[in-house]
């Protein structure tokens, strides 16, 4: 395998390629694919040994194109593997060949053929840093197929193989998107500890960029689900506040009202400590809260030192609260949180 450095070719095969590529395409169209491929393999060897990257790349891409056009998927798989194993093969040429072949995946006639092609490409990209991004994308395709088949554990495990946070050649947005997928599938697998570990790979400062709002909202939605499972109500409140502070949400009154309601529910559910106390007062000072009169009143009950009586809380807020997913009647988690709210009201009276 060549180290991939761009060197001046010993011989420039551009004129030869300009003639040979159209010739072999014509041969393939006449049903003489084997003859065309034999000629191209001879030319591939010459371009590779002369370190003519441009010509070598053209030949490799042309070979896989002819295999694809013939509709012989097994032949395509064989040639991708064969060409990637050639001694002294130029890295950039392999990269272009892999990228070209990846465009054929969606044209495969059935799932079996698609999986075989993905497997072939994952095999030739394994352990090669210069095609790490392509391998990650292929792995994500495989993971999506497994998820569509209902194999959530397998889909999650396939995706966990890759440590994309170490990939220097992957754009930050794609990297973050990939890690969010790892988080989502790990959560779907109910591996909450692993999901927490993966979440730490994301630098939330990246979400400050306006164009990353969609990723930010996906991240906090996953973190909310995790914190709900762990019954970390203060964290749920904090995550909802991050959602609330997102421009996409802030500029839509229907959206921010729903989020601010959840902020109130979960700050009220959070056990009292200094952090909860400070956050509660900051939330209460939000001018938007006035637009939610009942929620403003509920927050006020927790902010003021006066004794709260549970029967009054039930009478004033019960109808509203018990219809929300947070305190839903008949729902196990909803009933538990209703009991927790009762405890917080008692706790406030003892403060």
mmCIF file of C-alpha atoms in Angstrom:
data_model
loop_
_atom_site.group_PDB
_atom_site.id
_atom_site.type_symbol
_atom_site.label_atom_id
_atom_site.label_comp_id
_atom_site.label_asym_id
_atom_site.label_seq_id
_atom_site.Cartn_x
_atom_site.Cartn_y
_atom_site.Cartn_z
ATOM 1 C CA UNK A 1 0.000 0.000 0.000
ATOM 2 C CA UNK A 2 1.409 3.352 -1.025
ATOM 3 C CA UNK A 3 1.743 5.950 1.734
ATOM 4 C CA UNK A 4 -0.538 8.151 -0.319
ATOM 5 C CA UNK A 5 1.896 11.027 -0.853
ATOM 6 C CA UNK A 6 1.258 12.872 -4.090
ATOM 7 C CA UNK A 7 4.342 12.302 -6.221
ATOM 8 C CA UNK A 8 4.950 13.168 -9.845
ATOM 9 C CA UNK A 9 4.117 10.045 -11.882
ATOM 10 C CA UNK A 10 7.026 8.261 -13.538
ATOM 11 C CA UNK A 11 4.916 7.955 -16.686
ATOM 12 C CA UNK A 12 1.759 9.934 -17.459
ATOM 13 C CA UNK A 13 -0.875 7.494 -18.682
ATOM 14 C CA UNK A 14 -3.507 10.168 -19.378
ATOM 15 C CA UNK A 15 -3.335 9.783 -23.200
ATOM 16 C CA UNK A 16 -3.563 5.974 -22.902
ATOM 17 C CA UNK A 17 -6.571 6.236 -20.553
ATOM 18 C CA UNK A 18 -8.254 8.715 -22.893
ATOM 19 C CA UNK A 19 -8.234 5.991 -25.557
ATOM 20 C CA UNK A 20 -8.598 2.819 -23.474
ATOM 21 C CA UNK A 21 -11.515 3.812 -21.244
ATOM 22 C CA UNK A 22 -13.962 4.535 -24.101
ATOM 23 C CA UNK A 23 -12.693 1.433 -25.952
ATOM 24 C CA UNK A 24 -13.331 -0.868 -22.997
ATOM 25 C CA UNK A 25 -16.732 0.711 -22.377
ATOM 26 C CA UNK A 26 -17.684 -0.130 -25.956
ATOM 27 C CA UNK A 27 -16.430 -3.694 -25.498
ATOM 28 C CA UNK A 28 -18.566 -4.062 -22.362
ATOM 29 C CA UNK A 29 -21.620 -2.752 -24.222
ATOM 30 C CA UNK A 30 -20.983 -5.387 -26.918
ATOM 31 C CA UNK A 31 -21.145 -8.108 -24.259
ATOM 32 C CA UNK A 32 -17.372 -8.536 -24.029
ATOM 33 C CA UNK A 33 -17.023 -7.460 -20.378
ATOM 34 C CA UNK A 34 -14.374 -10.081 -19.523
ATOM 35 C CA UNK A 35 -12.177 -8.848 -22.390
ATOM 36 C CA UNK A 36 -12.669 -5.235 -21.298
ATOM 37 C CA UNK A 37 -11.761 -6.043 -17.694
ATOM 38 C CA UNK A 38 -8.618 -7.937 -18.758
ATOM 39 C CA UNK A 39 -7.412 -4.878 -20.668
ATOM 40 C CA UNK A 40 -8.271 -2.591 -17.766
ATOM 41 C CA UNK A 41 -6.423 -4.782 -15.236
ATOM 42 C CA UNK A 42 -3.290 -4.574 -17.395
ATOM 43 C CA UNK A 43 -3.662 -0.785 -17.580
ATOM 44 C CA UNK A 44 -4.370 -0.588 -13.829
ATOM 45 C CA UNK A 45 -1.077 -2.365 -13.115
ATOM 46 C CA UNK A 46 0.837 0.041 -15.359
ATOM 47 C CA UNK A 47 -0.693 3.186 -13.822
ATOM 48 C CA UNK A 48 -0.176 1.889 -10.278
ATOM 49 C CA UNK A 49 3.456 0.915 -10.834
ATOM 50 C CA UNK A 50 4.129 4.306 -12.441
ATOM 51 C CA UNK A 51 2.505 6.050 -9.413
ATOM 52 C CA UNK A 52 0.164 7.867 -11.803
ATOM 53 C CA UNK A 53 -2.558 8.665 -9.273
ATOM 54 C CA UNK A 54 -4.924 10.473 -11.636
ATOM 55 C CA UNK A 55 -4.860 7.671 -14.208
ATOM 56 C CA UNK A 56 -4.945 4.890 -11.616
ATOM 57 C CA UNK A 57 -8.025 6.491 -10.037
ATOM 58 C CA UNK A 58 -9.732 6.786 -13.421
ATOM 59 C CA UNK A 59 -9.092 3.101 -14.165
ATOM 60 C CA UNK A 60 -10.334 1.848 -10.779
ATOM 61 C CA UNK A 61 -13.508 3.933 -10.970
ATOM 62 C CA UNK A 62 -14.057 2.812 -14.578
ATOM 63 C CA UNK A 63 -13.727 -0.873 -13.638
ATOM 64 C CA UNK A 64 -16.355 -0.684 -10.894
ATOM 65 C CA UNK A 65 -18.627 1.356 -13.194
ATOM 66 C CA UNK A 66 -18.503 -1.346 -15.875
ATOM 67 C CA UNK A 67 -19.206 -4.065 -13.291
ATOM 68 C CA UNK A 68 -22.164 -2.047 -11.996
ATOM 69 C CA UNK A 69 -23.521 -1.353 -15.482
ATOM 70 C CA UNK A 70 -23.406 -5.074 -16.254
ATOM 71 C CA UNK A 71 -25.741 -5.764 -13.318
ATOM 72 C CA UNK A 72 -23.378 -8.486 -12.053
ATOM 73 C CA UNK A 73 -23.231 -7.582 -8.349
ATOM 74 C CA UNK A 74 -21.062 -10.560 -7.393
ATOM 75 C CA UNK A 75 -18.503 -9.492 -9.982
ATOM 76 C CA UNK A 76 -18.582 -5.946 -8.575
ATOM 77 C CA UNK A 77 -17.880 -7.274 -5.064
ATOM 78 C CA UNK A 78 -15.020 -9.437 -6.360
ATOM 79 C CA UNK A 79 -13.361 -6.542 -8.196
ATOM 80 C CA UNK A 80 -13.674 -4.107 -5.286
ATOM 81 C CA UNK A 81 -11.838 -6.624 -3.080
ATOM 82 C CA UNK A 82 -9.311 -7.550 -5.794
ATOM 83 C CA UNK A 83 -8.395 -3.944 -6.604
ATOM 84 C CA UNK A 84 -8.095 -2.919 -2.949
ATOM 85 C CA UNK A 85 -5.555 -5.713 -2.337
ATOM 86 C CA UNK A 86 -3.201 -4.827 -5.189
ATOM 87 C CA UNK A 87 0.377 -4.280 -4.011
ATOM 88 C CA UNK A 88 1.298 -0.596 -3.829
ATOM 89 C CA UNK A 89 -2.261 0.518 -4.444
ATOM 90 C CA UNK A 90 -2.582 4.283 -4.068
ATOM 91 C CA UNK A 91 -4.717 5.377 -1.114
ATOM 92 C CA UNK A 92 -6.513 8.162 -2.938
ATOM 93 C CA UNK A 93 -7.391 5.764 -5.765
ATOM 94 C CA UNK A 94 -8.957 3.311 -3.303
ATOM 95 C CA UNK A 95 -10.856 6.163 -1.655
ATOM 96 C CA UNK A 96 -12.367 7.252 -4.985
ATOM 97 C CA UNK A 97 -13.221 3.646 -5.884
ATOM 98 C CA UNK A 98 -14.976 3.144 -2.532
ATOM 99 C CA UNK A 99 -16.851 6.442 -2.877
ATOM 100 C CA UNK A 100 -17.999 5.510 -6.393
ATOM 101 C CA UNK A 101 -19.151 2.038 -5.308
ATOM 102 C CA UNK A 102 -21.064 3.503 -2.352
ATOM 103 C CA UNK A 103 -23.283 5.370 -4.831
ATOM 104 C CA UNK A 104 -24.519 1.987 -6.103
ATOM 105 C CA UNK A 105 -25.839 0.776 -2.747
ATOM 106 C CA UNK A 106 -29.296 2.302 -3.195
ATOM 107 C CA UNK A 107 -29.564 0.719 -6.683
ATOM 108 C CA UNK A 108 -29.179 -2.848 -5.429
ATOM 109 C CA UNK A 109 -32.089 -5.088 -6.495
ATOM 110 C CA UNK A 110 -32.759 -6.589 -3.064
ATOM 111 C CA UNK A 111 -31.708 -6.491 0.591
ATOM 112 C CA UNK A 112 -29.377 -9.479 0.292
ATOM 113 C CA UNK A 113 -27.400 -7.821 -2.510
ATOM 114 C CA UNK A 114 -27.332 -4.537 -0.593
ATOM 115 C CA UNK A 115 -25.962 -6.240 2.536
ATOM 116 C CA UNK A 116 -23.304 -8.081 0.494
ATOM 117 C CA UNK A 117 -22.111 -4.826 -1.077
ATOM 118 C CA UNK A 118 -22.076 -3.009 2.284
ATOM 119 C CA UNK A 119 -20.155 -5.942 3.785
ATOM 120 C CA UNK A 120 -17.615 -5.857 0.935
ATOM 121 C CA UNK A 121 -17.043 -2.126 1.352
ATOM 122 C CA UNK A 122 -16.800 -2.430 5.143
ATOM 123 C CA UNK A 123 -14.201 -5.172 4.639
ATOM 124 C CA UNK A 124 -11.991 -3.108 2.309
ATOM 125 C CA UNK A 125 -12.247 0.000 4.515
ATOM 126 C CA UNK A 126 -11.513 -1.782 7.799
ATOM 127 C CA UNK A 127 -8.485 -0.409 9.644
ATOM 128 C CA UNK A 128 -7.771 2.222 6.974
ATOM 129 C CA UNK A 129 -7.758 5.756 8.395
ATOM 130 C CA UNK A 130 -8.009 7.374 4.965
ATOM 131 C CA UNK A 131 -11.479 5.827 4.416
ATOM 132 C CA UNK A 132 -12.684 6.077 8.038
ATOM 133 C CA UNK A 133 -15.520 8.452 7.132
ATOM 134 C CA UNK A 134 -16.729 6.140 4.364
ATOM 135 C CA UNK A 135 -16.584 3.178 6.748
ATOM 136 C CA UNK A 136 -18.605 5.122 9.342
ATOM 137 C CA UNK A 137 -21.295 5.919 6.755
ATOM 138 C CA UNK A 138 -21.428 2.289 5.636
ATOM 139 C CA UNK A 139 -21.718 1.149 9.234
ATOM 140 C CA UNK A 140 -24.568 3.564 9.796
ATOM 141 C CA UNK A 141 -26.369 2.142 6.750
ATOM 142 C CA UNK A 142 -25.956 -1.368 8.169
ATOM 143 C CA UNK A 143 -27.189 -0.224 11.568
ATOM 144 C CA UNK A 144 -30.286 1.345 9.990
ATOM 145 C CA UNK A 145 -31.062 -1.900 8.148
ATOM 146 C CA UNK A 146 -30.770 -3.897 11.382
ATOM 147 C CA UNK A 147 -33.045 -1.411 13.162
ATOM 148 C CA UNK A 148 -35.625 -1.655 10.353
ATOM 149 C CA UNK A 149 -35.550 -5.430 10.873
ATOM 150 C CA UNK A 150 -36.383 -4.852 14.543
ATOM 151 C CA UNK A 151 -32.900 -5.948 15.671
ATOM 152 C CA UNK A 152 -32.299 -2.989 18.001
ATOM 153 C CA UNK A 153 -29.475 -4.606 19.989
ATOM 154 C CA UNK A 154 -27.606 -5.548 16.825
ATOM 155 C CA UNK A 155 -28.170 -2.070 15.336
ATOM 156 C CA UNK A 156 -26.753 -0.458 18.487
ATOM 157 C CA UNK A 157 -23.793 -2.849 18.714
ATOM 158 C CA UNK A 158 -22.797 -2.321 15.064
ATOM 159 C CA UNK A 159 -22.717 1.440 15.591
ATOM 160 C CA UNK A 160 -20.736 1.161 18.848
ATOM 161 C CA UNK A 161 -17.805 -0.383 16.952
ATOM 162 C CA UNK A 162 -16.777 3.063 15.747
ATOM 163 C CA UNK A 163 -15.134 5.749 17.865
ATOM 164 C CA UNK A 164 -16.005 8.617 15.521
ATOM 165 C CA UNK A 165 -14.914 11.195 18.095
ATOM 166 C CA UNK A 166 -11.311 10.262 17.156
ATOM 167 C CA UNK A 167 -11.867 10.735 13.400
ATOM 168 C CA UNK A 168 -9.832 13.707 12.239
ATOM 169 C CA UNK A 169 -11.290 13.738 8.734
ATOM 170 C CA UNK A 170 -14.975 13.797 9.713
ATOM 171 C CA UNK A 171 -16.783 17.135 9.897
ATOM 172 C CA UNK A 172 -17.893 18.096 13.402
ATOM 173 C CA UNK A 173 -21.576 18.186 12.477
ATOM 174 C CA UNK A 174 -21.535 14.686 10.974
ATOM 175 C CA UNK A 175 -19.520 13.446 13.953
ATOM 176 C CA UNK A 176 -22.073 14.868 16.408
ATOM 177 C CA UNK A 177 -24.958 13.477 14.359
ATOM 178 C CA UNK A 178 -23.295 10.047 14.436
ATOM 179 C CA UNK A 179 -22.812 10.136 18.226
ATOM 180 C CA UNK A 180 -26.466 11.170 18.649
ATOM 181 C CA UNK A 181 -27.425 8.040 16.695
ATOM 182 C CA UNK A 182 -25.245 5.959 19.023
ATOM 183 C CA UNK A 183 -27.017 7.568 21.990
ATOM 184 C CA UNK A 184 -30.475 6.995 20.504
ATOM 185 C CA UNK A 185 -29.896 3.314 19.772
ATOM 186 C CA UNK A 186 -28.230 2.674 23.125
ATOM 187 C CA UNK A 187 -31.264 4.255 24.786
ATOM 188 C CA UNK A 188 -33.583 2.113 22.635
ATOM 189 C CA UNK A 189 -31.556 -0.888 23.827
ATOM 190 C CA UNK A 190 -32.179 0.312 27.404
ATOM 191 C CA UNK A 191 -28.436 0.429 28.136
ATOM 192 C CA UNK A 192 -28.694 3.591 30.246
ATOM 193 C CA UNK A 193 -25.169 3.450 31.671
ATOM 194 C CA UNK A 194 -23.598 3.165 28.225
ATOM 195 C CA UNK A 195 -25.800 5.961 26.910
ATOM 196 C CA UNK A 196 -24.539 8.266 29.680
ATOM 197 C CA UNK A 197 -20.926 7.442 28.754
ATOM 198 C CA UNK A 198 -21.529 8.128 25.047
ATOM 199 C CA UNK A 199 -23.281 11.438 25.812
ATOM 200 C CA UNK A 200 -20.049 12.768 27.354
ATOM 201 C CA UNK A 201 -18.373 12.577 23.938
ATOM 202 C CA UNK A 202 -20.461 15.540 22.789
ATOM 203 C CA UNK A 203 -19.194 19.050 23.473
ATOM 204 C CA UNK A 204 -22.393 21.032 24.103
ATOM 205 C CA UNK A 205 -20.585 24.313 23.264
ATOM 206 C CA UNK A 206 -20.962 23.233 19.634
ATOM 207 C CA UNK A 207 -24.728 23.775 19.986
ATOM 208 C CA UNK A 208 -24.206 27.513 20.456
ATOM 209 C CA UNK A 209 -23.932 27.776 16.661
ATOM 210 C CA UNK A 210 -27.355 28.674 15.234
ATOM 211 C CA UNK A 211 -27.084 26.141 12.407
ATOM 212 C CA UNK A 212 -26.720 23.297 14.941
ATOM 213 C CA UNK A 213 -30.101 23.849 16.635
ATOM 214 C CA UNK A 214 -31.591 20.640 15.225
ATOM 215 C CA UNK A 215 -28.728 18.601 16.724
ATOM 216 C CA UNK A 216 -29.078 20.473 20.021
ATOM 217 C CA UNK A 217 -32.781 19.629 20.273
ATOM 218 C CA UNK A 218 -32.112 15.959 19.454
ATOM 219 C CA UNK A 219 -29.376 15.808 22.099
ATOM 220 C CA UNK A 220 -31.500 17.276 24.884
ATOM 221 C CA UNK A 221 -34.519 15.148 23.954
ATOM 222 C CA UNK A 222 -32.320 12.060 24.476
ATOM 223 C CA UNK A 223 -30.865 13.452 27.709
ATOM 224 C CA UNK A 224 -34.404 14.149 28.991
ATOM 225 C CA UNK A 225 -35.419 10.541 28.280
ATOM 226 C CA UNK A 226 -32.338 9.292 30.122
ATOM 227 C CA UNK A 227 -32.845 11.598 33.118
ATOM 228 C CA UNK A 228 -36.547 10.635 33.328
ATOM 229 C CA UNK A 229 -35.577 6.971 33.543
ATOM 230 C CA UNK A 230 -33.051 7.781 36.275
ATOM 231 C CA UNK A 231 -35.650 10.007 38.016
ATOM 232 C CA UNK A 232 -33.161 12.898 38.004
ATOM 233 C CA UNK A 233 -35.822 15.601 37.992
ATOM 234 C CA UNK A 234 -33.454 18.541 38.404
ATOM 235 C CA UNK A 235 -31.511 17.372 35.342
ATOM 236 C CA UNK A 236 -34.772 16.998 33.404
ATOM 237 C CA UNK A 237 -35.587 20.602 34.322
ATOM 238 C CA UNK A 238 -32.135 21.811 33.232
ATOM 239 C CA UNK A 239 -32.370 19.969 29.907
ATOM 240 C CA UNK A 240 -35.805 21.456 29.233
ATOM 241 C CA UNK A 241 -34.325 24.897 29.938
ATOM 242 C CA UNK A 242 -31.670 24.280 27.273
ATOM 243 C CA UNK A 243 -34.468 23.391 24.846
ATOM 244 C CA UNK A 244 -36.422 26.468 25.964
ATOM 245 C CA UNK A 245 -33.402 28.716 25.317
ATOM 246 C CA UNK A 246 -33.058 27.490 21.713
ATOM 247 C CA UNK A 247 -34.047 30.146 19.110
ATOM 248 C CA UNK A 248 -36.119 27.630 17.111
ATOM 249 C CA UNK A 249 -38.253 27.106 20.221
ATOM 250 C CA UNK A 250 -38.156 30.674 21.566
ATOM 251 C CA UNK A 251 -39.593 32.136 18.360
ATOM 252 C CA UNK A 252 -42.607 29.786 18.419
ATOM 253 C CA UNK A 253 -45.012 30.560 21.282
ATOM 254 C CA UNK A 254 -46.775 27.186 21.017
ATOM 255 C CA UNK A 255 -43.427 25.428 21.418
ATOM 256 C CA UNK A 256 -41.928 27.482 24.243
ATOM 257 C CA UNK A 257 -45.122 27.401 26.287
ATOM 258 C CA UNK A 258 -45.138 23.594 26.282
ATOM 259 C CA UNK A 259 -41.450 23.479 27.203
ATOM 260 C CA UNK A 260 -41.787 26.096 29.967
ATOM 261 C CA UNK A 261 -44.669 24.093 31.458
ATOM 262 C CA UNK A 262 -42.330 21.089 31.718
ATOM 263 C CA UNK A 263 -39.624 23.284 33.262
ATOM 264 C CA UNK A 264 -42.117 24.189 36.024
ATOM 265 C CA UNK A 265 -43.247 20.585 36.585
ATOM 266 C CA UNK A 266 -39.719 19.276 36.994
ATOM 267 C CA UNK A 267 -38.349 22.105 39.141
ATOM 268 C CA UNK A 268 -41.343 21.482 41.419
ATOM 269 C CA UNK A 269 -40.540 17.746 41.477
ATOM 270 C CA UNK A 270 -36.849 18.323 42.290
ATOM 271 C CA UNK A 271 -35.899 17.770 45.956
ATOM 272 C CA UNK A 272 -34.937 20.972 47.744
ATOM 273 C CA UNK A 273 -31.273 21.965 47.892
ATOM 274 C CA UNK A 274 -29.337 25.162 47.158
ATOM 275 C CA UNK A 275 -29.099 24.467 43.433
ATOM 276 C CA UNK A 276 -32.822 23.710 43.166
ATOM 277 C CA UNK A 277 -33.651 26.828 45.195
ATOM 278 C CA UNK A 278 -31.520 29.124 42.994
ATOM 279 C CA UNK A 279 -32.842 27.632 39.762
ATOM 280 C CA UNK A 280 -36.457 27.868 40.950
ATOM 281 C CA UNK A 281 -36.062 31.600 41.620
ATOM 282 C CA UNK A 282 -34.430 32.185 38.211
ATOM 283 C CA UNK A 283 -37.292 30.353 36.500
ATOM 284 C CA UNK A 284 -39.874 32.307 38.503
ATOM 285 C CA UNK A 285 -38.369 35.595 37.300
ATOM 286 C CA UNK A 286 -38.869 34.652 33.633
ATOM 287 C CA UNK A 287 -41.278 37.279 32.192
ATOM 288 C CA UNK A 288 -42.841 34.627 29.931
ATOM 289 C CA UNK A 289 -44.165 32.745 32.948
ATOM 290 C CA UNK A 290 -46.935 35.340 33.392
ATOM 291 C CA UNK A 291 -48.398 34.044 30.114
ATOM 292 C CA UNK A 292 -48.985 30.702 31.877
ATOM 293 C CA UNK A 293 -51.099 31.880 34.865
ATOM 294 C CA UNK A 294 -51.588 28.490 36.578
ATOM 295 C CA UNK A 295 -47.935 27.514 36.165
ATOM 296 C CA UNK A 296 -46.877 30.929 37.441
ATOM 297 C CA UNK A 297 -49.109 30.407 40.472
ATOM 298 C CA UNK A 298 -47.703 26.900 41.066
ATOM 299 C CA UNK A 299 -44.135 28.238 40.945
ATOM 300 C CA UNK A 300 -45.118 31.083 43.270
ATOM 301 C CA UNK A 301 -46.309 28.545 45.862
ATOM 302 C CA UNK A 302 -42.825 27.021 45.930
ATOM 303 C CA UNK A 303 -41.013 30.377 45.909
ATOM 304 C CA UNK A 304 -42.916 31.955 48.815
ATOM 305 C CA UNK A 305 -42.260 30.677 52.340
ATOM 306 C CA UNK A 306 -45.964 30.294 53.210
ATOM 307 C CA UNK A 307 -47.169 26.817 54.087
ATOM 308 C CA UNK A 308 -48.712 24.883 51.182
ATOM 309 C CA UNK A 309 -51.573 22.504 51.895
ATOM 310 C CA UNK A 310 -51.809 19.451 49.658
ATOM 311 C CA UNK A 311 -55.656 19.440 49.435
ATOM 312 C CA UNK A 312 -55.537 23.042 48.146
ATOM 313 C CA UNK A 313 -52.800 22.157 45.621
ATOM 314 C CA UNK A 314 -54.944 19.242 44.418
ATOM 315 C CA UNK A 315 -58.022 21.444 44.179
ATOM 316 C CA UNK A 316 -56.343 24.306 42.286
ATOM 317 C CA UNK A 317 -53.887 22.431 40.057
ATOM 318 C CA UNK A 318 -55.087 18.810 40.067
ATOM 319 C CA UNK A 319 -57.250 18.920 36.932
ATOM 320 C CA UNK A 320 -54.511 20.564 34.894
ATOM 321 C CA UNK A 321 -51.613 18.458 36.182
ATOM 322 C CA UNK A 322 -53.293 15.048 36.010
ATOM 323 C CA UNK A 323 -53.986 15.496 32.294
ATOM 324 C CA UNK A 324 -50.299 16.010 31.461
ATOM 325 C CA UNK A 325 -47.995 13.083 30.545
ATOM 326 C CA UNK A 326 -45.880 14.044 33.582
ATOM 327 C CA UNK A 327 -48.634 13.308 36.136
ATOM 328 C CA UNK A 328 -51.017 11.214 34.025
ATOM 329 C CA UNK A 329 -53.691 9.285 35.935
ATOM 330 C CA UNK A 330 -53.305 5.521 35.545
ATOM 331 C CA UNK A 331 -49.759 5.763 34.201
ATOM 332 C CA UNK A 332 -47.208 4.143 36.529
ATOM 333 C CA UNK A 333 -44.598 6.888 36.111
ATOM 334 C CA UNK A 334 -47.299 9.585 36.245
ATOM 335 C CA UNK A 335 -48.719 8.222 39.499
ATOM 336 C CA UNK A 336 -45.237 7.997 40.996
ATOM 337 C CA UNK A 337 -44.466 11.602 40.087
ATOM 338 C CA UNK A 338 -47.811 12.719 41.545
ATOM 339 C CA UNK A 339 -46.719 11.108 44.812
ATOM 340 C CA UNK A 340 -43.344 12.856 44.508
ATOM 341 C CA UNK A 341 -45.085 16.206 44.082
ATOM 342 C CA UNK A 342 -47.052 15.499 47.271
ATOM 343 C CA UNK A 343 -43.724 14.865 49.040
ATOM 344 C CA UNK A 344 -42.286 18.146 47.700
ATOM 345 C CA UNK A 345 -45.304 20.066 49.017
ATOM 346 C CA UNK A 346 -44.843 18.498 52.461
ATOM 347 C CA UNK A 347 -41.071 19.150 52.261
ATOM 348 C CA UNK A 348 -41.744 22.829 51.458
ATOM 349 C CA UNK A 349 -43.886 23.106 54.584
ATOM 350 C CA UNK A 350 -41.008 21.753 56.678
ATOM 351 C CA UNK A 351 -38.413 24.115 55.150
#
